[in-house]
Every structure is written in C-alpha cells, then in structure tokens.
Amino acid sequence: MEQYIIKGGNELRGEVEIGGAKNAALGILAAAIMTDEEVLIENLPDVRDVNVMLEAMSQIGVKVDRVSSHSVILCGENIGDVNIEYEYIKKIRASYYLLGALLGKYKKAEVPLPGGCNIGSRPIDLHLKGFKALGAKVSIRNGSICAEAEHLRGCHLFLDTVSVGATINIMMAASMAEGRTVIENCAKEPHVVDVANFLNSMGANIKGAGTDVIRIVGVERLHKTEYSIIPDQIEAGTFMFAAACTHGDVLVKNVIPKHLEATISKLLEIGCRVEEYDTAVRVIAPKRLSCANVKTLPYPGYPTDMQPQIGVALAMAEGTSIVTESIFENRFKYLDELARMGATSKVEGNTAIITGSDRLTGARVSAPDLRAGAALVIAGLAAEGITTIDDIVYIQRGYEAFDEKLRGIGAQIECVSSHREARKFTLKVG
Ligand code: EPZ
C-alpha cells in the first residue's frame, strides 16, 4: 500500500502550477455526453476521480479518446446503455452526474444509489426532487435510482439546501427539457458556473449561474464544443496553506484570485501576507501564525473543502480558535490524527475548539478522506521529524502529482510502497 513519507521543517519556497478543477471536471465530463457530436475537454486534472469517471462513461458506450493526460475527446453518439455499474458509483459518488445528463438526453437513466462517505451521509434527495419536478418518474429499485420521463418539462424549483451536486444535476437535465426552468437557492461555486458555461458552449441556454437563481430555457439538441476547465481553487488553497504552515513564501500560479477570496481573507487574518496577480497569488507566511475563528459556508463563504487545511494551521497558531463546519456532519476526523502529532483540540458537534501549539512532531497517521489527507500532509511538512501517511489513495483522488509538486517547492516528501523504500528515505534525509 502506498504511503507518503515526509521529513518536516523545510520552509516551502518557489512556484507551483495549479491544475484543472476536479469538481468542475466531473460535472463537465458528464454533461459532455449530452451531445452526439465530439467534445474536446482540456486542462483536465489527471486524478483518480476523473479517470474513474471516464471508465464509467466508456462502460456505457461513450467514445473516450485520452489525447493527453490533461485532455480528452468524448463522443456520446453510441451510448448503448443508460445503466451505470455499481463499481463506479462506489468509487466516486459524482458518477451520479450521469443521471442528470442521461435523463436530459435520453429521458431515462439508471444509476446505483451512492452510499454515504467519510464526511457525512450525503443524501441526494434534492437531486431527485428536481428530476421529479421536471416530470420524471423516479424510483429506487435494487439499490439503483431509476428515472424516466415521457417528456421533461421546465419547472420552478426551490432547493431546500444549497447543494452543488443538486444544482449541477438538475441544471443538466433541465437544459434539454421543454420550456423554462427556474432553480432558486442554487449553489454558486465556481465549478457550478464552469458546468453552466460548458453547457452553454454546447448550445444550452442557461443564465444566472453564480447567483442563487438559475434560469434555463431547454433546447432539443446540444452540439460539439472545445472547452478548458477552470483552475482548481481547492488545490490552490491547499498549497497556500502549505506555505502558511511552513513559514514559506510560495507563488501559486494558474489560479483565478476571485475564486480564492474567502481563503485569502483567512490567510491574512492568521498573519500571512498575500500578493494577488492576474493569474497567481503569492503567500508569504509569518514566523508564527495567529489564531482565528472560521465557519464553513456555501460559496462565496469559506469553503468546507478548505476546513481541514485551516484546521492544521490553527493547530500551530498562537492562541485558541473555533472552527464551525456547517456543511457536513463528520469532517473533523483529521483532528484525531493530528492529536498524534501533538495538536490539542476538542470537538463538540459541528464545532472544534483548537488550541495552537508551537510545535507538531512527526508521527504515523492515516488519511480519513481527500481533504483531511491533504491537510495531514501539510501537518507533516510543518512537523519536526518524520511523518508517514497511510491511505493516500484518498489524496490521489483529487491531487495530481501532489508529492512531486511539493518537492518542487522544497518539501522532503516521497511516495513509498515498501518498508525498504521508507527506510531509504529516512536514511537519505537523516
Ligand atoms: C460537492 O459535493 C463537492 N464534490 C464536495 O467536494 C464539496 O465539499 C461540496 O460540494 C460542498 O462544496 C463534488 O463537487 C464532486 P452538496 P456535493 O450537495 O455536491 C446536503 C471534495 O473534497 N445535501 O453541496 O455532494 C449535503 O448533505 C468534495 O472535492 C442534501 O441534504 O455537496 C450537505 O450537507 C468533498 N440533499 C450539503 O447539502 C441533497 O440532495 C451540501 O452538499 C444534496 C446535498
């Protein structure tokens, strides 16, 4: 089983290039099958979730031509099956985006119910509410969601909870429904906007993405397009916090600063200097970080996907901080791992009280989920001594060449798959 092994204490310095947004890519890949013509997608992140999604798509007959690790040509002309196999949904929940895409195009789809995951139960009731409001019959049979409609007709829908997945899934189905659809209380994340822009580039008629009301006029057909995915603001934020936690100075390139406003604001609050450029941000860390309170919220609030990363920073800051996780019910598991490195925290419901300590020490820890795993890497980079991280397959779901990019800015980190390799690393770094 692969592990990351890290020798902490190096100040990260230099430049790092950010890849395409995983969470935009997953919606865009699904939407791409809604046309029978060829679609070229570029700036695709080469991460496990994307690769599994492409496998799920080729399994139903989509032509997948991976022209490079960061671009793919898709054609949904010969889809022979609208039933996605369980093994794919088990690997990535977001294969449920194929439900909205297939329902929109073929008025029929069958996708296994996604289970919960490590950060919460993650229901999809709002997705199904939207499909029903568009006129689909939705039933759960043998562990799968079956959705079917004679016709999909536009509707006026209010989402009870702000949901990225439900907004994207319903937007896809509605883009090929008859008539007008209004979705209120929508998610406004950059990747929701990216999926809407992608659909519009195929001839959809979607207005208002990025606000809390999206208006769609359904079209009969969608056509070919070439599209480049936006940079990943969560990957960018992760490197920004890695700089903050290692007293570093890092230029994070290929970003959209506007998407990082909440993250930048918190980095400033904990004592960092941040320089903003057109497509890059530079983070210069102080000698000691300051405490702060943070509450995760839907965009443009502080992102839940950046909560573990700031949690690690606050565990090393001067003073006591309060972190409130308002989106998911189980996103503090990394604090149990961090305690093994000397961090002090107390979790009460969806709030964590974190008392900063002036030093973390290396330990063997395990990644509980994707973003918590990335946060534990940051902790290892900041800690004294050697940290070994198990279950890094979670991290590889959403971070391309994570160890390589970190080495490029001075980290001593390697991906090892045996005791011998781990020993070699330890002897090398001394
Ligand atoms: C997306 O998940 C992201 N995943 C998550 O990123 C991210 O944390 C989340 O949005 C919030 O920003 C992808 O885009 C693939 P939600 P999603 O629907 O769409 C509740 C990562 O690290 N809800 O916005 O599943 C839900 O329980 C991953 O890259 C319902 O109640 O999140 C949660 O409390 C982790 N009913 C809240 O809404 C529903 O039908 C927000 O969830 C749907 C959601």
CSV table of N, CA and C and ligand atoms in Angstrom, one decimal, residues 22-24 26 49 93-94 96-97 117 119 121-128 161-166 168 187 189 191 234 298 303-305 326-329 331 369-371 397, ligand 1:
chain,number,residue,atom,x,y,z
A,22,LYS,N,-11.0,19.6,-10.2
A,22,LYS,CA,-11.6,18.2,-10.2
A,22,LYS,C,-13.2,18.3,-10.2
A,23,ASN,N,-13.7,19.2,-9.4
A,23,ASN,CA,-15.2,19.2,-9.2
A,23,ASN,C,-15.9,19.8,-10.3
A,24,ALA,N,-15.2,20.6,-11.1
A,24,ALA,CA,-15.8,21.1,-12.4
A,24,ALA,C,-15.7,20.0,-13.4
A,26,LEU,N,-15.7,16.8,-13.2
A,26,LEU,CA,-16.7,15.7,-13.0
A,26,LEU,C,-18.0,16.0,-13.6
A,49,ASP,N,-10.3,10.4,-9.5
A,49,ASP,CA,-11.8,10.6,-9.7
A,49,ASP,C,-12.1,10.8,-11.1
A,93,ARG,N,-18.8,9.1,-6.0
A,93,ARG,CA,-20.2,9.5,-5.9
A,93,ARG,C,-20.6,10.3,-7.1
A,94,ALA,N,-19.7,11.1,-7.6
A,94,ALA,CA,-20.1,12.1,-8.6
A,94,ALA,C,-20.5,11.4,-9.9
A,96,TYR,N,-23.0,10.1,-10.1
A,96,TYR,CA,-24.4,10.4,-10.2
A,96,TYR,C,-24.7,11.6,-11.1
A,97,TYR,N,-23.7,12.3,-11.6
A,97,TYR,CA,-24.0,13.4,-12.5
A,97,TYR,C,-24.4,12.8,-13.9
A,117,CYS,N,-20.3,8.8,2.7
A,117,CYS,CA,-18.9,8.7,2.6
A,117,CYS,C,-18.3,9.2,3.9
A,119,ILE,N,-17.3,11.8,5.1
A,119,ILE,CA,-17.5,13.1,5.7
A,119,ILE,C,-19.0,13.3,6.1
A,121,SER,N,-23.4,11.7,5.6
A,121,SER,CA,-24.4,10.8,5.0
A,121,SER,C,-24.6,11.2,3.5
A,122,ARG,N,-24.6,12.4,3.2
A,122,ARG,CA,-24.6,12.9,1.8
A,122,ARG,C,-25.8,12.4,1.0
A,123,PRO,N,-27.0,12.8,1.5
A,123,PRO,CA,-28.2,12.4,0.8
A,123,PRO,C,-28.3,13.0,-0.6
A,124,ILE,N,-29.1,12.4,-1.5
A,124,ILE,CA,-29.3,13.1,-2.8
A,124,ILE,C,-30.8,13.4,-3.1
A,125,ASP,N,-31.5,13.6,-2.0
A,125,ASP,CA,-33.0,13.9,-2.1
A,125,ASP,C,-33.3,15.1,-2.9
A,126,LEU,N,-32.4,16.1,-2.9
A,126,LEU,CA,-32.7,17.3,-3.7
A,126,LEU,C,-32.5,17.1,-5.2
A,127,HIS,N,-31.5,16.2,-5.5
A,127,HIS,CA,-31.4,15.8,-6.9
A,127,HIS,C,-32.7,15.2,-7.4
A,128,LEU,N,-33.2,14.3,-6.6
A,128,LEU,CA,-34.4,13.5,-7.1
A,128,LEU,C,-35.6,14.4,-7.1
A,161,THR,N,-31.8,23.1,0.5
A,161,THR,CA,-30.5,23.3,1.0
A,161,THR,C,-29.6,23.7,-0.2
A,162,VAL,N,-28.7,24.6,0.0
A,162,VAL,CA,-27.8,24.9,-1.1
A,162,VAL,C,-26.9,23.7,-1.4
A,163,SER,N,-27.0,23.2,-2.6
A,163,SER,CA,-26.3,21.9,-2.9
A,163,SER,C,-25.7,22.0,-4.3
A,164,VAL,N,-24.3,21.9,-4.3
A,164,VAL,CA,-23.6,21.9,-5.5
A,164,VAL,C,-24.0,20.8,-6.5
A,165,GLY,N,-24.1,19.6,-6.0
A,165,GLY,CA,-24.4,18.4,-6.8
A,165,GLY,C,-25.8,18.5,-7.4
A,166,ALA,N,-26.8,18.9,-6.5
A,166,ALA,CA,-28.2,19.0,-7.0
A,166,ALA,C,-28.3,20.1,-8.0
A,168,ILE,N,-26.0,21.2,-10.1
A,168,ILE,CA,-25.4,20.8,-11.4
A,168,ILE,C,-26.3,19.7,-12.0
A,187,ALA,N,-26.5,26.6,-5.6
A,187,ALA,CA,-25.1,26.8,-5.3
A,187,ALA,C,-24.4,27.7,-6.3
A,189,GLU,N,-20.9,28.0,-6.5
A,189,GLU,CA,-19.4,27.7,-6.6
A,189,GLU,C,-18.9,27.9,-8.0
A,191,HIS,N,-17.3,26.0,-9.8
A,191,HIS,CA,-17.5,24.8,-10.7
A,191,HIS,C,-18.9,24.7,-11.2
A,234,ILE,N,-9.4,24.7,-4.9
A,234,ILE,CA,-9.2,23.9,-3.6
A,234,ILE,C,-7.7,23.4,-3.6
A,298,PRO,N,-21.5,27.8,2.1
A,298,PRO,CA,-21.5,27.7,0.7
A,298,PRO,C,-20.8,28.9,0.1
A,303,PRO,N,-14.8,27.8,2.2
A,303,PRO,CA,-15.2,26.5,1.6
A,303,PRO,C,-15.0,25.4,2.6
A,304,THR,N,-15.9,24.5,2.7
A,304,THR,CA,-15.8,23.3,3.6
A,304,THR,C,-14.6,22.5,3.1
A,305,ASP,N,-14.2,22.5,1.8
A,305,ASP,CA,-13.1,21.7,1.3
A,305,ASP,C,-11.8,22.3,1.7
A,326,SER,N,-20.3,23.9,8.9
A,326,SER,CA,-21.8,23.9,8.8
A,326,SER,C,-22.3,23.2,7.6
A,327,ILE,N,-21.4,22.5,6.8
A,327,ILE,CA,-21.9,21.9,5.6
A,327,ILE,C,-22.0,20.3,5.8
A,328,PHE,N,-21.0,19.7,6.3
A,328,PHE,CA,-21.0,18.2,6.5
A,328,PHE,C,-20.9,17.9,8.0
A,329,GLU,N,-21.5,16.7,8.3
A,329,GLU,CA,-21.6,16.4,9.7
A,329,GLU,C,-20.4,15.6,10.3
A,331,ARG,N,-16.6,16.1,9.5
A,331,ARG,CA,-15.4,16.5,8.8
A,331,ARG,C,-14.3,16.9,9.7
A,369,ASP,N,-10.0,11.1,4.6
A,369,ASP,CA,-10.7,11.4,3.4
A,369,ASP,C,-9.8,12.4,2.6
A,370,LEU,N,-10.3,12.8,1.4
A,370,LEU,CA,-9.4,13.5,0.5
A,370,LEU,C,-8.8,14.8,1.1
A,371,ARG,N,-9.6,15.7,1.6
A,371,ARG,CA,-9.1,17.0,2.0
A,371,ARG,C,-8.4,16.9,3.4
A,397,ARG,N,-7.1,10.9,-5.2
A,397,ARG,CA,-8.4,11.1,-5.9
A,397,ARG,C,-8.5,12.5,-6.4
B,1,EPZ,C1,-19.6,18.9,-3.7
B,1,EPZ,O1,-20.2,17.8,-3.1
B,1,EPZ,C2,-18.2,18.6,-3.8
B,1,EPZ,N1,-18.0,17.4,-4.6
B,1,EPZ,C3,-17.6,18.4,-2.4
B,1,EPZ,O2,-16.2,18.3,-2.6
B,1,EPZ,C4,-17.8,19.7,-1.6
B,1,EPZ,O3,-17.4,19.5,-0.3
B,1,EPZ,C5,-19.3,20.0,-1.6
B,1,EPZ,O4,-19.8,20.1,-3.0
B,1,EPZ,C6,-19.6,21.3,-0.9
B,1,EPZ,O5,-18.9,22.4,-1.6
B,1,EPZ,C7,-18.0,17.4,-5.9
B,1,EPZ,O6,-18.2,18.5,-6.5
B,1,EPZ,C8,-17.8,16.2,-6.7
B,1,EPZ,P1,-23.5,19.4,-1.7
B,1,EPZ,P2,-21.8,17.6,-3.0
B,1,EPZ,O7,-24.6,18.8,-2.4
B,1,EPZ,O8,-22.4,18.2,-4.3
B,1,EPZ,C9,-26.7,18.4,1.7
B,1,EPZ,C10,-14.1,17.3,-2.4
B,1,EPZ,O9,-13.4,17.3,-1.4
B,1,EPZ,N2,-27.5,17.8,0.6
B,1,EPZ,O10,-23.2,20.9,-2.0
B,1,EPZ,O11,-22.2,16.2,-2.6
B,1,EPZ,C11,-25.4,17.6,2.0
B,1,EPZ,O12,-25.7,16.6,2.9
B,1,EPZ,C12,-15.6,17.0,-2.2
B,1,EPZ,O13,-13.7,17.6,-3.5
B,1,EPZ,C13,-28.8,17.3,0.9
B,1,EPZ,O14,-29.3,17.4,2.0
B,1,EPZ,O15,-22.2,18.6,-1.8
B,1,EPZ,C14,-24.6,18.7,2.6
B,1,EPZ,O16,-24.9,18.9,3.9
B,1,EPZ,C15,-15.9,16.6,-0.8
B,1,EPZ,N3,-29.5,16.8,-0.1
B,1,EPZ,C16,-25.0,20.0,1.8
B,1,EPZ,O17,-26.3,19.7,1.2
B,1,EPZ,C17,-29.0,16.6,-1.4
B,1,EPZ,O18,-29.8,16.1,-2.3
B,1,EPZ,C18,-24.0,20.4,0.7
B,1,EPZ,O19,-23.8,19.3,-0.1
B,1,EPZ,C19,-27.7,17.1,-1.6
B,1,EPZ,C20,-27.0,17.7,-0.6
